[in-house]
PDB file of C-alpha atoms and ligand atoms in Angstrom:
ATOM      1  CA  MET A   1     -17.510   4.569   0.860  1.00  0.00           C
ATOM      2  CA  THR A   2     -21.220   4.470  -1.239  1.00  0.00           C
ATOM      3  CA  LEU A   3     -22.066   1.603  -2.572  1.00  0.00           C
ATOM      4  CA  ARG A   4     -22.017   2.964  -5.937  1.00  0.00           C
ATOM      5  CA  LYS A   5     -18.428   4.260  -5.368  1.00  0.00           C
ATOM      6  CA  GLU A   6     -17.822   1.151  -4.105  1.00  0.00           C
ATOM      7  CA  ILE A   7     -18.990  -0.805  -7.360  1.00  0.00           C
ATOM      8  CA  GLU A   8     -16.838   1.669  -9.796  1.00  0.00           C
ATOM      9  CA  PHE A   9     -13.612   0.817  -7.205  1.00  0.00           C
ATOM     10  CA  ASN A  10     -14.080  -2.360  -7.793  1.00  0.00           C
ATOM     11  CA  THR A  11     -14.612  -2.012 -12.009  1.00  0.00           C
ATOM     12  CA  ILE A  12     -11.313  -0.016 -12.093  1.00  0.00           C
ATOM     13  CA  VAL A  13      -9.350  -2.527  -9.926  1.00  0.00           C
ATOM     14  CA  ASN A  14     -11.234  -6.058 -11.175  1.00  0.00           C
ATOM     15  CA  ASP A  15      -8.175  -7.632 -13.220  1.00  0.00           C
ATOM     16  CA  ILE A  16      -5.519  -6.648 -10.934  1.00  0.00           C
ATOM     17  CA  LEU A  17      -6.769  -8.602  -7.874  1.00  0.00           C
ATOM     18  CA  LYS A  18      -7.323 -11.578  -9.718  1.00  0.00           C
ATOM     19  CA  ASN A  19      -3.936 -11.517 -10.635  1.00  0.00           C
ATOM     20  CA  GLN A  20      -2.525 -14.054  -8.970  1.00  0.00           C
ATOM     21  CA  GLU A  21       1.128 -12.847  -8.228  1.00  0.00           C
ATOM     22  CA  PHE A  22      -0.923  -9.550  -6.421  1.00  0.00           C
ATOM     23  CA  ILE A  23      -2.621 -12.057  -4.827  1.00  0.00           C
ATOM     24  CA  ALA A  24       0.995 -13.532  -3.172  1.00  0.00           C
ATOM     25  CA  LEU A  25       0.553 -10.457  -1.547  1.00  0.00           C
ATOM     26  CA  LYS A  26      -1.991 -11.308   1.364  1.00  0.00           C
ATOM     27  CA  TYR A  27       0.983 -13.776   2.801  1.00  0.00           C
ATOM     28  CA  GLU A  28       3.346 -10.244   3.230  1.00  0.00           C
ATOM     29  CA  ILE A  29       3.518  -8.193   6.517  1.00  0.00           C
ATOM     30  CA  HIS A  30       2.931  -4.738   6.129  1.00  0.00           C
ATOM     31  CA  HIS A  31       2.514  -2.532   8.890  1.00  0.00           C
ATOM     32  CA  GLY A  32       1.020  -5.468  10.916  1.00  0.00           C
ATOM     33  CA  ILE A  33      -1.396  -6.693   8.285  1.00  0.00           C
ATOM     34  CA  SER A  34      -1.161  -7.619   4.683  1.00  0.00           C
ATOM     35  CA  ARG A  35       0.721  -5.864   1.804  1.00  0.00           C
ATOM     36  CA  LEU A  36      -2.591  -6.932  -0.149  1.00  0.00           C
ATOM     37  CA  ASP A  37      -4.663  -5.073   3.321  1.00  0.00           C
ATOM     38  CA  HIS A  38      -2.360  -2.183   2.753  1.00  0.00           C
ATOM     39  CA  SER A  39      -2.800  -1.755  -0.755  1.00  0.00           C
ATOM     40  CA  LEU A  40      -6.280  -1.635  -0.803  1.00  0.00           C
ATOM     41  CA  ASN A  41      -6.430   0.599   1.646  1.00  0.00           C
ATOM     42  CA  VAL A  42      -3.850   3.335   0.103  1.00  0.00           C
ATOM     43  CA  ALA A  43      -6.280   2.674  -3.281  1.00  0.00           C
ATOM     44  CA  LYS A  44      -9.412   3.353  -1.674  1.00  0.00           C
ATOM     45  CA  CYS A  45      -8.171   6.361  -0.297  1.00  0.00           C
ATOM     46  CA  THR A  46      -6.518   7.779  -3.349  1.00  0.00           C
ATOM     47  CA  TYR A  47     -10.116   6.778  -4.961  1.00  0.00           C
ATOM     48  CA  GLN A  48     -11.824   9.156  -2.619  1.00  0.00           C
ATOM     49  CA  THR A  49      -9.163  11.896  -2.585  1.00  0.00           C
ATOM     50  CA  CYS A  50      -9.159  12.107  -6.486  1.00  0.00           C
ATOM     51  CA  LYS A  51     -12.733  12.444  -6.462  1.00  0.00           C
ATOM     52  CA  LYS A  52     -13.037  14.803  -4.032  1.00  0.00           C
ATOM     53  CA  LEU A  53     -10.530  16.732  -5.665  1.00  0.00           C
ATOM     54  CA  LYS A  54     -11.855  16.274  -9.437  1.00  0.00           C
ATOM     55  CA  ILE A  55      -8.941  14.925 -10.986  1.00  0.00           C
ATOM     56  CA  LYS A  56      -9.914  13.420 -14.487  1.00  0.00           C
ATOM     57  CA  ASN A  57      -7.103  10.499 -14.303  1.00  0.00           C
ATOM     58  CA  TYR A  58      -8.549   9.379 -11.458  1.00  0.00           C
ATOM     59  CA  GLN A  59      -8.827   5.732 -12.808  1.00  0.00           C
ATOM     60  CA  GLU A  60      -5.318   5.203 -14.112  1.00  0.00           C
ATOM     61  CA  ILE A  61      -3.956   6.731 -10.605  1.00  0.00           C
ATOM     62  CA  THR A  62      -6.412   4.451  -8.919  1.00  0.00           C
ATOM     63  CA  ARG A  63      -4.632   1.831 -10.658  1.00  0.00           C
ATOM     64  CA  ALA A  64      -1.363   2.678  -9.728  1.00  0.00           C
ATOM     65  CA  ALA A  65      -2.046   3.649  -5.825  1.00  0.00           C
ATOM     66  CA  LEU A  66      -3.244  -0.276  -6.131  1.00  0.00           C
ATOM     67  CA  LEU A  67       0.444  -1.213  -7.227  1.00  0.00           C
ATOM     68  CA  HIS A  68       2.804   0.742  -5.546  1.00  0.00           C
ATOM     69  CA  ASP A  69       3.754  -1.362  -2.435  1.00  0.00           C
ATOM     70  CA  PHE A  70       3.984  -4.679  -5.468  1.00  0.00           C
ATOM     71  CA  PHE A  71       6.785  -6.309  -4.410  1.00  0.00           C
ATOM     72  CA  LYS A  72       7.647  -9.382  -1.696  1.00  0.00           C
ATOM     73  CA  SER A  73      10.583  -8.540   0.909  1.00  0.00           C
ATOM     74  CA  ASP A  74      12.508 -10.969  -0.051  1.00  0.00           C
ATOM     75  CA  GLU A  75      12.380  -9.932  -3.912  1.00  0.00           C
ATOM     76  CA  VAL A  76      14.193  -6.617  -2.358  1.00  0.00           C
ATOM     77  CA  LYS A  77      17.697  -7.698  -0.542  1.00  0.00           C
ATOM     78  CA  GLU A  78      19.040  -4.520   0.331  1.00  0.00           C
ATOM     79  CA  ASN A  79      17.770  -0.912   2.006  1.00  0.00           C
ATOM     80  CA  ILE A  80      13.901  -2.208   1.634  1.00  0.00           C
ATOM     81  CA  PHE A  81      12.898   1.161   2.621  1.00  0.00           C
ATOM     82  CA  VAL A  82      14.466   2.884  -0.613  1.00  0.00           C
ATOM     83  CA  ASN A  83      14.831   0.201  -3.008  1.00  0.00           C
ATOM     84  CA  HIS A  84      10.880  -1.773  -2.338  1.00  0.00           C
ATOM     85  CA  PRO A  85       9.450   1.086  -4.894  1.00  0.00           C
ATOM     86  CA  LEU A  86      11.718  -0.293  -8.457  1.00  0.00           C
ATOM     87  CA  LYS A  87      11.125  -3.732  -7.631  1.00  0.00           C
ATOM     88  CA  ALA A  88       7.069  -2.954  -7.038  1.00  0.00           C
ATOM     89  CA  LEU A  89       7.258  -0.705 -10.877  1.00  0.00           C
ATOM     90  CA  GLU A  90       9.037  -3.986 -12.270  1.00  0.00           C
ATOM     91  CA  ASN A  91       6.547  -6.559 -10.745  1.00  0.00           C
ATOM     92  CA  ALA A  92       3.923  -3.995 -11.853  1.00  0.00           C
ATOM     93  CA  GLU A  93       5.027  -3.176 -15.745  1.00  0.00           C
ATOM     94  CA  ASN A  94       5.893  -7.291 -15.823  1.00  0.00           C
ATOM     95  CA  ASN A  95       2.193  -7.495 -15.523  1.00  0.00           C
ATOM     96  CA  PHE A  96       0.329  -4.637 -16.659  1.00  0.00           C
ATOM     97  CA  LEU A  97       0.084  -1.978 -18.955  1.00  0.00           C
ATOM     98  CA  LEU A  98       1.084   1.275 -16.924  1.00  0.00           C
ATOM     99  CA  ASP A  99       1.523   4.832 -18.686  1.00  0.00           C
ATOM    100  CA  ALA A 100       4.051   7.424 -17.825  1.00  0.00           C
ATOM    101  CA  LYS A 101       2.325   9.291 -14.897  1.00  0.00           C
ATOM    102  CA  GLN A 102       1.421   5.690 -13.088  1.00  0.00           C
ATOM    103  CA  GLN A 103       5.568   4.613 -13.297  1.00  0.00           C
ATOM    104  CA  ASN A 104       6.198   8.065 -11.664  1.00  0.00           C
ATOM    105  CA  ILE A 105       3.402   7.177  -8.663  1.00  0.00           C
ATOM    106  CA  ILE A 106       4.892   3.707  -7.635  1.00  0.00           C
ATOM    107  CA  ALA A 107       8.621   4.496  -8.404  1.00  0.00           C
ATOM    108  CA  SER A 108       8.247   7.905  -6.518  1.00  0.00           C
ATOM    109  CA  HIS A 109       5.941   6.710  -3.727  1.00  0.00           C
ATOM    110  CA  MET A 110       8.690   6.856  -0.949  1.00  0.00           C
ATOM    111  CA  PHE A 111       9.244  10.363  -1.608  1.00  0.00           C
ATOM    112  CA  PRO A 112      11.264  12.078   0.110  1.00  0.00           C
ATOM    113  CA  VAL A 113      12.788   8.941   0.314  1.00  0.00           C
ATOM    114  CA  THR A 114      13.707   7.962  -2.986  1.00  0.00           C
ATOM    115  CA  LYS A 115      15.203   9.931  -5.593  1.00  0.00           C
ATOM    116  CA  VAL A 116      12.740   9.882  -8.074  1.00  0.00           C
ATOM    117  CA  MET A 117      10.464  12.819  -7.356  1.00  0.00           C
ATOM    118  CA  PRO A 118       6.311  13.090  -8.216  1.00  0.00           C
ATOM    119  CA  SER A 119       5.792  14.345 -11.285  1.00  0.00           C
ATOM    120  CA  ASN A 120       2.181  15.092 -11.253  1.00  0.00           C
ATOM    121  CA  ILE A 121      -0.400  14.820  -9.481  1.00  0.00           C
ATOM    122  CA  GLY A 122      -1.481  11.449  -9.439  1.00  0.00           C
ATOM    123  CA  SER A 123       2.176  11.389  -7.862  1.00  0.00           C
ATOM    124  CA  TRP A 124       1.505  14.030  -5.107  1.00  0.00           C
ATOM    125  CA  THR A 125      -1.612  12.200  -4.338  1.00  0.00           C
ATOM    126  CA  VAL A 126      -0.504   8.867  -3.239  1.00  0.00           C
ATOM    127  CA  THR A 127       2.524   9.884  -1.860  1.00  0.00           C
ATOM    128  CA  VAL A 128       0.534  11.625   0.880  1.00  0.00           C
ATOM    129  CA  VAL A 129      -2.565   9.432   0.991  1.00  0.00           C
ATOM    130  CA  ASP A 130       0.426   6.511   1.706  1.00  0.00           C
ATOM    131  CA  LYS A 131       1.870   7.973   4.215  1.00  0.00           C
ATOM    132  CA  ILE A 132      -1.216   8.955   6.480  1.00  0.00           C
ATOM    133  CA  VAL A 133      -2.548   5.681   5.899  1.00  0.00           C
ATOM    134  CA  ALA A 134       0.413   3.997   6.830  1.00  0.00           C
ATOM    135  CA  THR A 135       0.866   5.533  10.242  1.00  0.00           C
ATOM    136  CA  TYR A 136      -3.035   4.888  10.434  1.00  0.00           C
ATOM    137  CA  GLU A 137      -2.367   1.323  10.061  1.00  0.00           C
ATOM    138  CA  CYS A 138       1.054   1.306  12.478  1.00  0.00           C
ATOM    139  CA  LEU A 139      -1.059   3.161  15.015  1.00  0.00           C
ATOM    140  CA  LYS A 140      -3.930   0.846  14.628  1.00  0.00           C
ATOM    141  CA  PHE A 141      -2.165  -2.980  14.209  1.00  0.00           C
ATOM    142  CA  LYS A 142       1.276  -1.995  14.643  1.00  0.00           C
ATOM    143  CA  MET A 143       1.519  -1.543  18.028  1.00  0.00           C
ATOM    144  CA  PRO A 144      -1.216  -2.848  19.295  1.00  0.00           C
ATOM    145  CA  ILE A 145       0.978  -5.947  18.676  1.00  0.00           C
ATOM    146  CA  LYS A 146       3.455  -4.696  20.294  1.00  0.00           C
ATOM    147  CA  MET A 147       2.538  -3.526  23.198  1.00  0.00           C
ATOM    148  CA  GLY A 148       0.256  -6.844  23.150  1.00  0.00           C
ATOM    149  CA  ALA A 149       3.620  -8.830  22.961  1.00  0.00           C
ATOM    150  CA  LEU A 150       4.745  -6.766  25.455  1.00  0.00           C
ATOM    151  CA  PHE A 151       1.924  -6.995  27.920  1.00  0.00           C
ATOM    152  CA  ILE A 152       2.045 -11.143  27.543  1.00  0.00           C
ATOM    153  CA  PHE A 153       5.894 -10.788  28.467  1.00  0.00           C
ATOM    154  CA  LEU A 154       5.002  -8.768  31.768  1.00  0.00           C
ATOM    155  CA  LEU A 155       2.772 -11.364  32.637  1.00  0.00           C
ATOM    156  CA  ASN A 156       4.849 -13.759  32.325  1.00  0.00           C
ATOM    157  CA  ILE A 157       7.522 -12.334  35.097  1.00  0.00           C
ATOM    158  CA  PHE A 158       5.490 -11.454  37.571  1.00  0.00           C
ATOM    159  CA  PHE A 159       2.425 -13.983  37.080  1.00  0.00           C
ATOM    160  CA  VAL A 160       3.139 -17.498  35.319  1.00  0.00           C
ATOM    161  CA  GLN A 161       6.417 -18.070  37.140  1.00  0.00           C
ATOM    162  CA  ARG A 162       5.419 -18.059  40.357  1.00  0.00           C
TER     163      ARG A 162
HETATM  164 FE1  FE2 B 201       5.811   1.734   0.033  1.00  0.00          FE
HETATM  165 FE1  FE2 B 202       2.633   1.617   0.653  1.00  0.00          FE
END
């Protein structure tokens, strides 16, 4: 991202990144990194995609993208994969003012797993960007952790015990 875009991005999300409840996402594990870092990756990628596609309400979309996974794992009792968007929406609404499009962006970001359909260009952008970013993160961070654990496990079997 260029410095100019970096500055604009920070201006758009500044208040969210100062919110104590949101900052706590840095202690939640998500795709092998923190949920805060994942949310930032999705928000930055969404911001850049919106700019490229010249989408007018890119500021609102970027903010909703940052808030799309605003939940702690222990707040979602069952089927976290399907149910976390509505918890994220609840937390986002308790802390920030959201318009109807932003609400839909958060509620529908797991489409087609969730029953809420993306209703606007921002929702479609975030649901696609989230999937691409999640795939990248899992391949870059989660897989290497598993491969590393497997390597240490094999090392223990063949060398350490002898
Ligand atoms: Fe999510
Ligand atoms: Fe996500």
